[in-house]
Coordinates of C-alpha atoms (C1' of nucleotides) in Angstrom, one line a residue:
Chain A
X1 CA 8.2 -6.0 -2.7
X2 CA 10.9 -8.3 -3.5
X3 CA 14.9 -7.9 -4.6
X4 CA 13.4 -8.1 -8.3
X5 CA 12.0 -4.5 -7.9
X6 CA 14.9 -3.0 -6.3
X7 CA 17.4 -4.2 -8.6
X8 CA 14.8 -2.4 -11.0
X9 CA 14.8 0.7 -9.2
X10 CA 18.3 0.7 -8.3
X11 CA 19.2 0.4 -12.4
X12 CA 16.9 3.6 -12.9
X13 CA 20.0 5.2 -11.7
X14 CA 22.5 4.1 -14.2
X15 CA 23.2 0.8 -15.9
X16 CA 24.9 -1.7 -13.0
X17 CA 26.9 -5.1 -13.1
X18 CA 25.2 -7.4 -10.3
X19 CA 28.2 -6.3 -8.0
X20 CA 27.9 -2.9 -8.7
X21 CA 23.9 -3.1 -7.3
X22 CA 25.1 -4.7 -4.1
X23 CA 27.9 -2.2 -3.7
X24 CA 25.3 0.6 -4.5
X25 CA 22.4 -0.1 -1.7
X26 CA 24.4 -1.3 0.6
X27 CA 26.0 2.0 1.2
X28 CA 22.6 3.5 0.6
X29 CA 20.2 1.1 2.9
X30 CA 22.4 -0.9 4.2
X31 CA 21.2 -0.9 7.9
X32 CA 17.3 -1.0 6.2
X33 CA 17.3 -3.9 3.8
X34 CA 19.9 -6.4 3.1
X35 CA 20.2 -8.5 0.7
X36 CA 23.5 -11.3 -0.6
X37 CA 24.7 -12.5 -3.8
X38 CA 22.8 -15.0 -3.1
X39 CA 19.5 -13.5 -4.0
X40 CA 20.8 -10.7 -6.5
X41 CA 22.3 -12.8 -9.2
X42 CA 19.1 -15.3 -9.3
X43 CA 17.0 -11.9 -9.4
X44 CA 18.7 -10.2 -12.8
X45 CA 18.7 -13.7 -14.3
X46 CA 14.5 -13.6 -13.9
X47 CA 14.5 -9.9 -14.6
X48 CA 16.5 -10.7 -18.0
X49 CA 14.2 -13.9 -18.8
X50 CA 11.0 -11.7 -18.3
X51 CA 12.2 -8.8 -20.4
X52 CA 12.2 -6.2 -18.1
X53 CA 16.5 -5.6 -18.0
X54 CA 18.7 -6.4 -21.1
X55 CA 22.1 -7.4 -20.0
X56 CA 25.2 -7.1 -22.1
X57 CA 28.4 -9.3 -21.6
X58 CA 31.7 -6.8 -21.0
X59 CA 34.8 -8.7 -21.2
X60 CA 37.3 -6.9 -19.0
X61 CA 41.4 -7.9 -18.8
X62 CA 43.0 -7.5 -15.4
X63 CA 39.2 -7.9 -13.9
X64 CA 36.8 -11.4 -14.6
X65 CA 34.2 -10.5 -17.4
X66 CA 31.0 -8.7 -16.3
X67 CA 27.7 -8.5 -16.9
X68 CA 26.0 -4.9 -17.5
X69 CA 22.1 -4.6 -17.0
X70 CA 20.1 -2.0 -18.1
X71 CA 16.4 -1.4 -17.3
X72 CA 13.6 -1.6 -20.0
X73 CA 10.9 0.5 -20.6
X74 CA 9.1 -3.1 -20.0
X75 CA 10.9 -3.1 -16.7
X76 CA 9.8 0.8 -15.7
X77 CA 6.2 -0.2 -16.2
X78 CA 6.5 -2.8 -13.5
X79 CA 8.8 -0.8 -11.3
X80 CA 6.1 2.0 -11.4
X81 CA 3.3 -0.8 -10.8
X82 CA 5.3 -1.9 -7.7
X83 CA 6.1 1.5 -6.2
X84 CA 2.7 2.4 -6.7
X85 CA 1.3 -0.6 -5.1
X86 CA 3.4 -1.6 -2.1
X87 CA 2.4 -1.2 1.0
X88 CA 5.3 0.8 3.0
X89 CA 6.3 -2.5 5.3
X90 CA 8.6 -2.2 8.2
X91 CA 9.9 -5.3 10.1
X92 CA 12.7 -5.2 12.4
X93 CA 13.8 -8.6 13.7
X94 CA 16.7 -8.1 16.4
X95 CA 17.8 -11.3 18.5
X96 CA 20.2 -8.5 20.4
X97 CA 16.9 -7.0 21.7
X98 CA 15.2 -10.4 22.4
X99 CA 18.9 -11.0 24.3
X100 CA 18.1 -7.9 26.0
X101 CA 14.9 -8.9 26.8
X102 CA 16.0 -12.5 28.8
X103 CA 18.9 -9.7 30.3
X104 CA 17.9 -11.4 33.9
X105 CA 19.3 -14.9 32.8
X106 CA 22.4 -13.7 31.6
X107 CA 25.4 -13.2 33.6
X108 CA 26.4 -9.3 33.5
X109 CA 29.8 -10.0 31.6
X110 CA 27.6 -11.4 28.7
X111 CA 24.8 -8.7 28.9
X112 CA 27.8 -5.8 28.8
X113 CA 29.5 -7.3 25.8
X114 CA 26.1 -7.4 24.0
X115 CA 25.3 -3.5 24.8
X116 CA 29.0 -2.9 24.0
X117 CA 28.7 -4.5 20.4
X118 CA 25.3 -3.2 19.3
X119 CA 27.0 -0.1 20.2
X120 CA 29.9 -0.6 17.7
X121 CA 27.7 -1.9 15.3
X122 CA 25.6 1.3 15.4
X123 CA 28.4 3.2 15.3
X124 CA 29.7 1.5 11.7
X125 CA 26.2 2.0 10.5
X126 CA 26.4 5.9 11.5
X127 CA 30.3 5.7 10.0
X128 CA 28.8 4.3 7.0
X129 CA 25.6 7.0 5.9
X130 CA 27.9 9.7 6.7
X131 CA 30.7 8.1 4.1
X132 CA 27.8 7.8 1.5
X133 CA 26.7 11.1 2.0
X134 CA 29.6 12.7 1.2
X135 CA 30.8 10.5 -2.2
X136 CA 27.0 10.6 -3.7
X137 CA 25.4 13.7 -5.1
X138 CA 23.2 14.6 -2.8
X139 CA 19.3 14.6 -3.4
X140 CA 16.5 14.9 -1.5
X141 CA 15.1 10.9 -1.1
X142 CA 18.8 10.3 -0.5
X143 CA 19.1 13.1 2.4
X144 CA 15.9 11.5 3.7
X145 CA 16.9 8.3 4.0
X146 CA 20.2 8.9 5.3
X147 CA 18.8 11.3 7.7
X148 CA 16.1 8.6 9.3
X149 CA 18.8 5.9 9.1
X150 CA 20.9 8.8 11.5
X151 CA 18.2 9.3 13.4
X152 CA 17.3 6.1 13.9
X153 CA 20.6 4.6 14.8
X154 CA 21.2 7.7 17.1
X155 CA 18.9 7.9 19.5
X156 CA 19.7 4.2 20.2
X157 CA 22.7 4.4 20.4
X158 CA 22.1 7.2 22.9
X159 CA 20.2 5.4 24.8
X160 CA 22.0 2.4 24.8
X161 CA 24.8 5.0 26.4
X162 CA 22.3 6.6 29.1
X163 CA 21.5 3.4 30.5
X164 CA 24.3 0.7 30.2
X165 CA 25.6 0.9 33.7
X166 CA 22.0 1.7 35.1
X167 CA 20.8 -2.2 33.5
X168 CA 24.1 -3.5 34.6
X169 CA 23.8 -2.4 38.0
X170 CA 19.9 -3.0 38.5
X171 CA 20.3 -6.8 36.5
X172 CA 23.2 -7.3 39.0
X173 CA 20.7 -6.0 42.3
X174 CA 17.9 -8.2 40.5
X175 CA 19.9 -11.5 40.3
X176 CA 21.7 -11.1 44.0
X177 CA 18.0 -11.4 44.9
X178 CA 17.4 -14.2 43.4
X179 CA 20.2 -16.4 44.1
X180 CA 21.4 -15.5 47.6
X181 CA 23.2 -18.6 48.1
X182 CA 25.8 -19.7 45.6
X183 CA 23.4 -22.1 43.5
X184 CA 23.5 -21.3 39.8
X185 CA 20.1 -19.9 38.9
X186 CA 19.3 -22.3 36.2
X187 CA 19.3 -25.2 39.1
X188 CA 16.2 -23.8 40.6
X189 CA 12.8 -26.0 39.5
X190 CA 10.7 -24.1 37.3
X191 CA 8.5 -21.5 39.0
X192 CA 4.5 -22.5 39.6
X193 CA 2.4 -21.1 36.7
X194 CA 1.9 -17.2 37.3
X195 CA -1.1 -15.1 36.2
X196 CA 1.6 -12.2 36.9
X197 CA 1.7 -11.4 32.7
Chain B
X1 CA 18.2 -17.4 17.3
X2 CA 15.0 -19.3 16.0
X3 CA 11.6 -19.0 17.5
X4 CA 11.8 -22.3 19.4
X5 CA 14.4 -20.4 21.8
X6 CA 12.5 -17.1 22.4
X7 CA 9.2 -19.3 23.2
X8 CA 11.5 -21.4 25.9
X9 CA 12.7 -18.0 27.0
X10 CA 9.1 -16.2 27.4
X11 CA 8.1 -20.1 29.3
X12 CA 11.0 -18.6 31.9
X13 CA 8.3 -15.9 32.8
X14 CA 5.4 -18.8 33.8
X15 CA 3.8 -22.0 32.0
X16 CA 1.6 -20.4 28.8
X17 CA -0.5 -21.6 25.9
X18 CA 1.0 -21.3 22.2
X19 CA -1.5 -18.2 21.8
X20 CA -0.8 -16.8 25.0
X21 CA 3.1 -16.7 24.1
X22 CA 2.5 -14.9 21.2
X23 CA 0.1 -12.4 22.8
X24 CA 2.9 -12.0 25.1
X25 CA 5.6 -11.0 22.8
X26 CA 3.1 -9.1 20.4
X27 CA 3.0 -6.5 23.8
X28 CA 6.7 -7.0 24.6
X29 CA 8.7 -6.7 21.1
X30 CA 6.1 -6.5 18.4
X31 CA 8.0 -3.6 16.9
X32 CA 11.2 -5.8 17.2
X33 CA 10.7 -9.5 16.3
X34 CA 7.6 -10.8 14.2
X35 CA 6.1 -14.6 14.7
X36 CA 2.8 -15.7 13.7
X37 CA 0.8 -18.9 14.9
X38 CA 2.4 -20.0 11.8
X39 CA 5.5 -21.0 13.2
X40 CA 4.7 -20.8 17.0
X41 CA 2.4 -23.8 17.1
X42 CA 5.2 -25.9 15.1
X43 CA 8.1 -24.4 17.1
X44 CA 6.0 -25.6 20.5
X45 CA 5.6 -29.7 19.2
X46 CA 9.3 -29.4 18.4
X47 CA 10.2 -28.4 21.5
X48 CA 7.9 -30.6 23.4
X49 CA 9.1 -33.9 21.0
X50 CA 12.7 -33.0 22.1
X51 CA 11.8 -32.9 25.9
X52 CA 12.9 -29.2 26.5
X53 CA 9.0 -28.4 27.5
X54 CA 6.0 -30.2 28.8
X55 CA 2.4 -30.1 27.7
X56 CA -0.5 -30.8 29.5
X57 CA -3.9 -30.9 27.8
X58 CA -6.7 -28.6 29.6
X59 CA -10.2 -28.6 28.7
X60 CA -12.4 -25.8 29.7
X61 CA -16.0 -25.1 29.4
X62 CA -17.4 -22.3 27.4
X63 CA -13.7 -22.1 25.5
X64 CA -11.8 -24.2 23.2
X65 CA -9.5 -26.6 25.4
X66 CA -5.6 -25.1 25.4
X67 CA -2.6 -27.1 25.8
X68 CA -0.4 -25.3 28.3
X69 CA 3.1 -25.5 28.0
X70 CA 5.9 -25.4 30.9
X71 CA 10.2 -25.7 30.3
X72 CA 11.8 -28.5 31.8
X73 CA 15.0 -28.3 32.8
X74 CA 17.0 -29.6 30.1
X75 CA 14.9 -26.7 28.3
X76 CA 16.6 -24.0 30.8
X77 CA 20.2 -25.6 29.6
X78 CA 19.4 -25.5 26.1
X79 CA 17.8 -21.7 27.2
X80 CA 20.9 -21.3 28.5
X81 CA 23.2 -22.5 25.7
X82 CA 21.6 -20.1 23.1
X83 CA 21.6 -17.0 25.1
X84 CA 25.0 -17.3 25.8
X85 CA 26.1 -18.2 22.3
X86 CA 23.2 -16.5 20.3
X87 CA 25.5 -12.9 18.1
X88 CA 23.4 -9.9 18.9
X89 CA 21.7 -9.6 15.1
X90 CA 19.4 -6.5 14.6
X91 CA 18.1 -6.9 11.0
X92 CA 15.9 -4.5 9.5
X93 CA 14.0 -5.2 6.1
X94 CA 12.0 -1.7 5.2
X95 CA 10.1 -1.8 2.2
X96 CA 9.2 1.6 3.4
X97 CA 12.9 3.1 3.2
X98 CA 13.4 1.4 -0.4
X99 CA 10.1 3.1 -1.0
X100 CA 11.4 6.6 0.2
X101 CA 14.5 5.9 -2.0
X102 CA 12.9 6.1 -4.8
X103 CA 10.7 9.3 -3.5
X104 CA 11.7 11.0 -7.3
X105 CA 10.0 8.3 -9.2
X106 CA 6.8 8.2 -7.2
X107 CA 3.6 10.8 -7.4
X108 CA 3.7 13.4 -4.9
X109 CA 0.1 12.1 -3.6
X110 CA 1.2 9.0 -3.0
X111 CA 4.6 9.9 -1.2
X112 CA 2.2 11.8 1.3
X113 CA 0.4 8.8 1.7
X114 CA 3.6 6.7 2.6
X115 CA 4.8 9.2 4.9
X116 CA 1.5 9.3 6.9
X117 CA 1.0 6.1 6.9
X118 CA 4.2 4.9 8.3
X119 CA 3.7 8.1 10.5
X120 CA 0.4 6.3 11.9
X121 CA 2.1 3.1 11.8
X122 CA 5.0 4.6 14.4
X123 CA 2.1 5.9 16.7
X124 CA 0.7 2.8 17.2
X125 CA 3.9 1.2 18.1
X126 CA 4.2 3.9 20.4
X127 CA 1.0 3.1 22.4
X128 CA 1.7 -0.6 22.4
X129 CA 4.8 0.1 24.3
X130 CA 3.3 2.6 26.6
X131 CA 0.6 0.3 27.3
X132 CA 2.1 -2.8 28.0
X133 CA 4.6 -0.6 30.7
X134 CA 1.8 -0.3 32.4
X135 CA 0.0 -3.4 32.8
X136 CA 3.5 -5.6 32.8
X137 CA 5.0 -5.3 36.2
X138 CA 8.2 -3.6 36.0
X139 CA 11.6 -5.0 35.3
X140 CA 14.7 -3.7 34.2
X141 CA 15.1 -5.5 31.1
X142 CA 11.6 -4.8 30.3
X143 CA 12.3 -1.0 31.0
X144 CA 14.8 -1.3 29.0
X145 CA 13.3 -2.6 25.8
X146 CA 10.6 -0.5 26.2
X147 CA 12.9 2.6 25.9
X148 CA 15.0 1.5 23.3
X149 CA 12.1 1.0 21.1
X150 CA 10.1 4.1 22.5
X151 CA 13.8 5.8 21.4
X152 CA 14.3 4.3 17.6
X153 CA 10.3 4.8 16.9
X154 CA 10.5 8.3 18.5
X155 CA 13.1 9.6 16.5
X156 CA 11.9 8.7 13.4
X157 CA 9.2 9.8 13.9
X158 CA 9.8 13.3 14.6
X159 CA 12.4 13.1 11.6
X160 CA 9.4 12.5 9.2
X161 CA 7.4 15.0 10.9
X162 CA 10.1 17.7 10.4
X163 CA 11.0 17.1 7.3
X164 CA 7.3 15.5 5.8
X165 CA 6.6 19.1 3.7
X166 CA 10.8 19.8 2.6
X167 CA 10.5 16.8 1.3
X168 CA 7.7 16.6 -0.5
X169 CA 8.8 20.0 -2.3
X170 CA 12.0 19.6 -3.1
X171 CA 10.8 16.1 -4.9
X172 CA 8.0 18.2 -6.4
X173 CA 11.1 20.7 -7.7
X174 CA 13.1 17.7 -9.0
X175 CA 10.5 16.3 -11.2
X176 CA 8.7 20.0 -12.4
X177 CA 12.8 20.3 -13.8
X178 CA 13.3 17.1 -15.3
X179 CA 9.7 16.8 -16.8
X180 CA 9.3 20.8 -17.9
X181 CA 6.5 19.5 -20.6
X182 CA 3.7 17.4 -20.3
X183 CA 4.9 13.8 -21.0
X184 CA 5.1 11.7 -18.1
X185 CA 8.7 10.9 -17.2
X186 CA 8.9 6.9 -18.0
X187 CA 8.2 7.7 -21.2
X188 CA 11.9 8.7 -21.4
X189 CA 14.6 6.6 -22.8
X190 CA 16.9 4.9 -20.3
X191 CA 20.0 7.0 -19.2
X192 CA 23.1 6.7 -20.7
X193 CA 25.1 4.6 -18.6
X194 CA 26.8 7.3 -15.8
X195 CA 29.4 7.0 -13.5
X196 CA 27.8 9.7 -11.1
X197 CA 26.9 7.0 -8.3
Chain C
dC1 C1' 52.9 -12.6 1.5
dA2 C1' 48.2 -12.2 2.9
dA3 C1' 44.0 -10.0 2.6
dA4 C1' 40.7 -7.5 0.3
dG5 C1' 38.5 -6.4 -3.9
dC6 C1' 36.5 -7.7 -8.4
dA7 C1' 33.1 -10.8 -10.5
dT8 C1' 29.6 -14.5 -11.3
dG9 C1' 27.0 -18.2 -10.3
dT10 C1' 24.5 -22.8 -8.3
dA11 C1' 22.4 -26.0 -5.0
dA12 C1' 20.8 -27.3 -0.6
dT13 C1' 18.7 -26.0 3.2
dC14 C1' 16.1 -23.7 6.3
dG15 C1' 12.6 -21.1 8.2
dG16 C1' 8.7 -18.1 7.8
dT17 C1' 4.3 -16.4 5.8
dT18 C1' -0.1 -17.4 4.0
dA19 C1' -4.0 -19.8 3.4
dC20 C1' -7.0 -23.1 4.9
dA21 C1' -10.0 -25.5 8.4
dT22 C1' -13.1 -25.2 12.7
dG23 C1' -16.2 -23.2 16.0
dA24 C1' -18.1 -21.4 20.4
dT25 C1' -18.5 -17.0 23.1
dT26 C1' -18.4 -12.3 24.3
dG27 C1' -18.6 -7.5 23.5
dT28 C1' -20.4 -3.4 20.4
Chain D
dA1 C1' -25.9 -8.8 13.7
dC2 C1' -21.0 -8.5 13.3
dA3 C1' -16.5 -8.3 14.9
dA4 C1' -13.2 -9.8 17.9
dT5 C1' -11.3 -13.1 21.2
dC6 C1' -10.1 -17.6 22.4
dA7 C1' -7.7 -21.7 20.6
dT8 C1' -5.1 -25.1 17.7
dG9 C1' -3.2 -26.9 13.9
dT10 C1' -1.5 -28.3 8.7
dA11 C1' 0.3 -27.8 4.1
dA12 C1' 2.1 -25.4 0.3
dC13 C1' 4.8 -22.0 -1.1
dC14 C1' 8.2 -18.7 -1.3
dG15 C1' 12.2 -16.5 -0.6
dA16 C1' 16.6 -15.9 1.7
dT17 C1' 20.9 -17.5 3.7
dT18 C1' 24.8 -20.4 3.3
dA19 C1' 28.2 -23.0 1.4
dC20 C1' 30.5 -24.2 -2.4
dA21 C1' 33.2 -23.3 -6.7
dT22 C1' 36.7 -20.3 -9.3
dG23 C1' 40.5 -17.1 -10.0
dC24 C1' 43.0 -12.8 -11.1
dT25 C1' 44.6 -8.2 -9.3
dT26 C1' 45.5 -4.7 -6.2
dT27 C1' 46.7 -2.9 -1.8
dG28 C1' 48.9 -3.1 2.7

DNA sequence: CAAAGCATGTAATCGGTTACATGATTGT
DNA sequence: ACAATCATGTAACCGATTACATGCTTTG
């Protein structure tokens, strides 16, 4: 499923200017799909060349002239096709948690500030589903992906909370082992090949 | 962060070959960070063309021969420089959630389907992570990875377990009102254009 | 007065996925 | 017998991010 179909299915609610899509899922999935200018604008231009939106040009004073799409019944076919027909992918890709990962190379100061801003990120995401919540009219696929999003972001920002100063502390212990002296870690040769995997 | 730097990091744990580093971070982060052999096995002659890993050819009998890489120590530095510079990213691109979205447009059947499936799909994640806390010896930052995923997979999915059957009824309620007949529901004009977002 | 919001678009680049190609061995 | 594991690589394609380009209005 590409940003084609859900610029379809995001124009099944309502007619939408470009801007206006962004706007609209990125207070609704903002934390589960992004997606820039970058990739929208080229998307309704295809979507208009293959019949499946019409777009009207709305000249606007005080505000630049827009551009108002509106989804076909050409376009519904294929959005149906694609709902149908995708399989329900899920791919996270999180450097902070490959950071995390390599937390025994980092000096503590580093490893706090990156628990410390995944935490304020989370928190803006949580900030931002309850905002939505309130200003849309509520429905039940919206509740449900508001509430996952919530109960996603929670529970790891939760635990993020439980065990800061536990990592901190135990990372601390583990590298005091390592580098009694007051060599830098990163001047030690690299370690003979391990089986220990 | 690009794959180059996460296969110098995993090199930090012992020399590997190109399929044993992915193995390795299929069992550590699978459910956080995606890389096939695809753009491993390029990422590896990169690195070794730059100097920041060695590669020594191994033949062995009864196997294909491997080439078995090890991080030199201008590869630690450049290790180094990205982990200390790298922002803590977490992207997330669910077709599922744009799926669930759209829960009012889709067949009841089939929204059952994508709610098991990704159900199924959260198990197994589950019991990659339990079993590679077992076999892995124990490290904080491993521990801590481990439990971060364990917490975001956990949650969601006990959300879609509690709310699996409320959902799929009140989506059954929404489309028995808006299609009281018999005619399929894209069969309907567009909207008129609404401010109701 | 500066920043944020409204509004659209293009071009270059970068990086990842997929498909293709090969082939022996071990476990079910 | 068939699937999975071990093991490496290339090439084409696709899609996304980024930077660039423009410019008025509203809000703080």
């Amino acid at each position: 499923m590409d940003i084609r179909c859900i610029c379809l299915g995001v124009l099944t609610l309502g007619d939408k200017t470009g801007y206006e899509i962004k706007k609209h899922f990125e207070r609704a999935f903002k934390h589960f799909f992004v997606a820039g200018f970058g990739s929208i604008y080229p998307a309704l231009s295809e979507l208009t060349g293959d019949g499946l939106v019409t777009c009207t040009d709305v000249a606007q004073d005080k505000r630049p002239h827009k551009k108002v799409y509106r989804i076909t019944p050409k376009g519904r076919e294929r959005l149906m096709d694609a709902l149908l027909n995708t399989p329900p992918r899920h791919k996270v890709r999180s450097e902070f948690v490959v950071l995390l990962y390599f937390a025994h190379l980092l000096p503590p100061e580093r490893l706090a500030e990156l628990l410390d801003e995944r935490a304020r990120d989370i928190e803006e995401s949580l900030r931002t589903i309850d905002h939505f919540e309130q200003q849309a009219h509520p429905s039940p696929s919206r509740e449900m992906v508001a509430g996952l999003g919530r109960a996603a972001l929670k529970a790891q920002l939760d635990f993020i909370g439980e065990r800061r100063d536990w990592l901190l502390s135990e990372i601390g212990d583990y590298q005091r082992i390592r580098t009694p002296s007051r060599l830098p870690a990163q001047d030690k040769q690299p370690e003979a090949p391990s089986r220990a995997d």
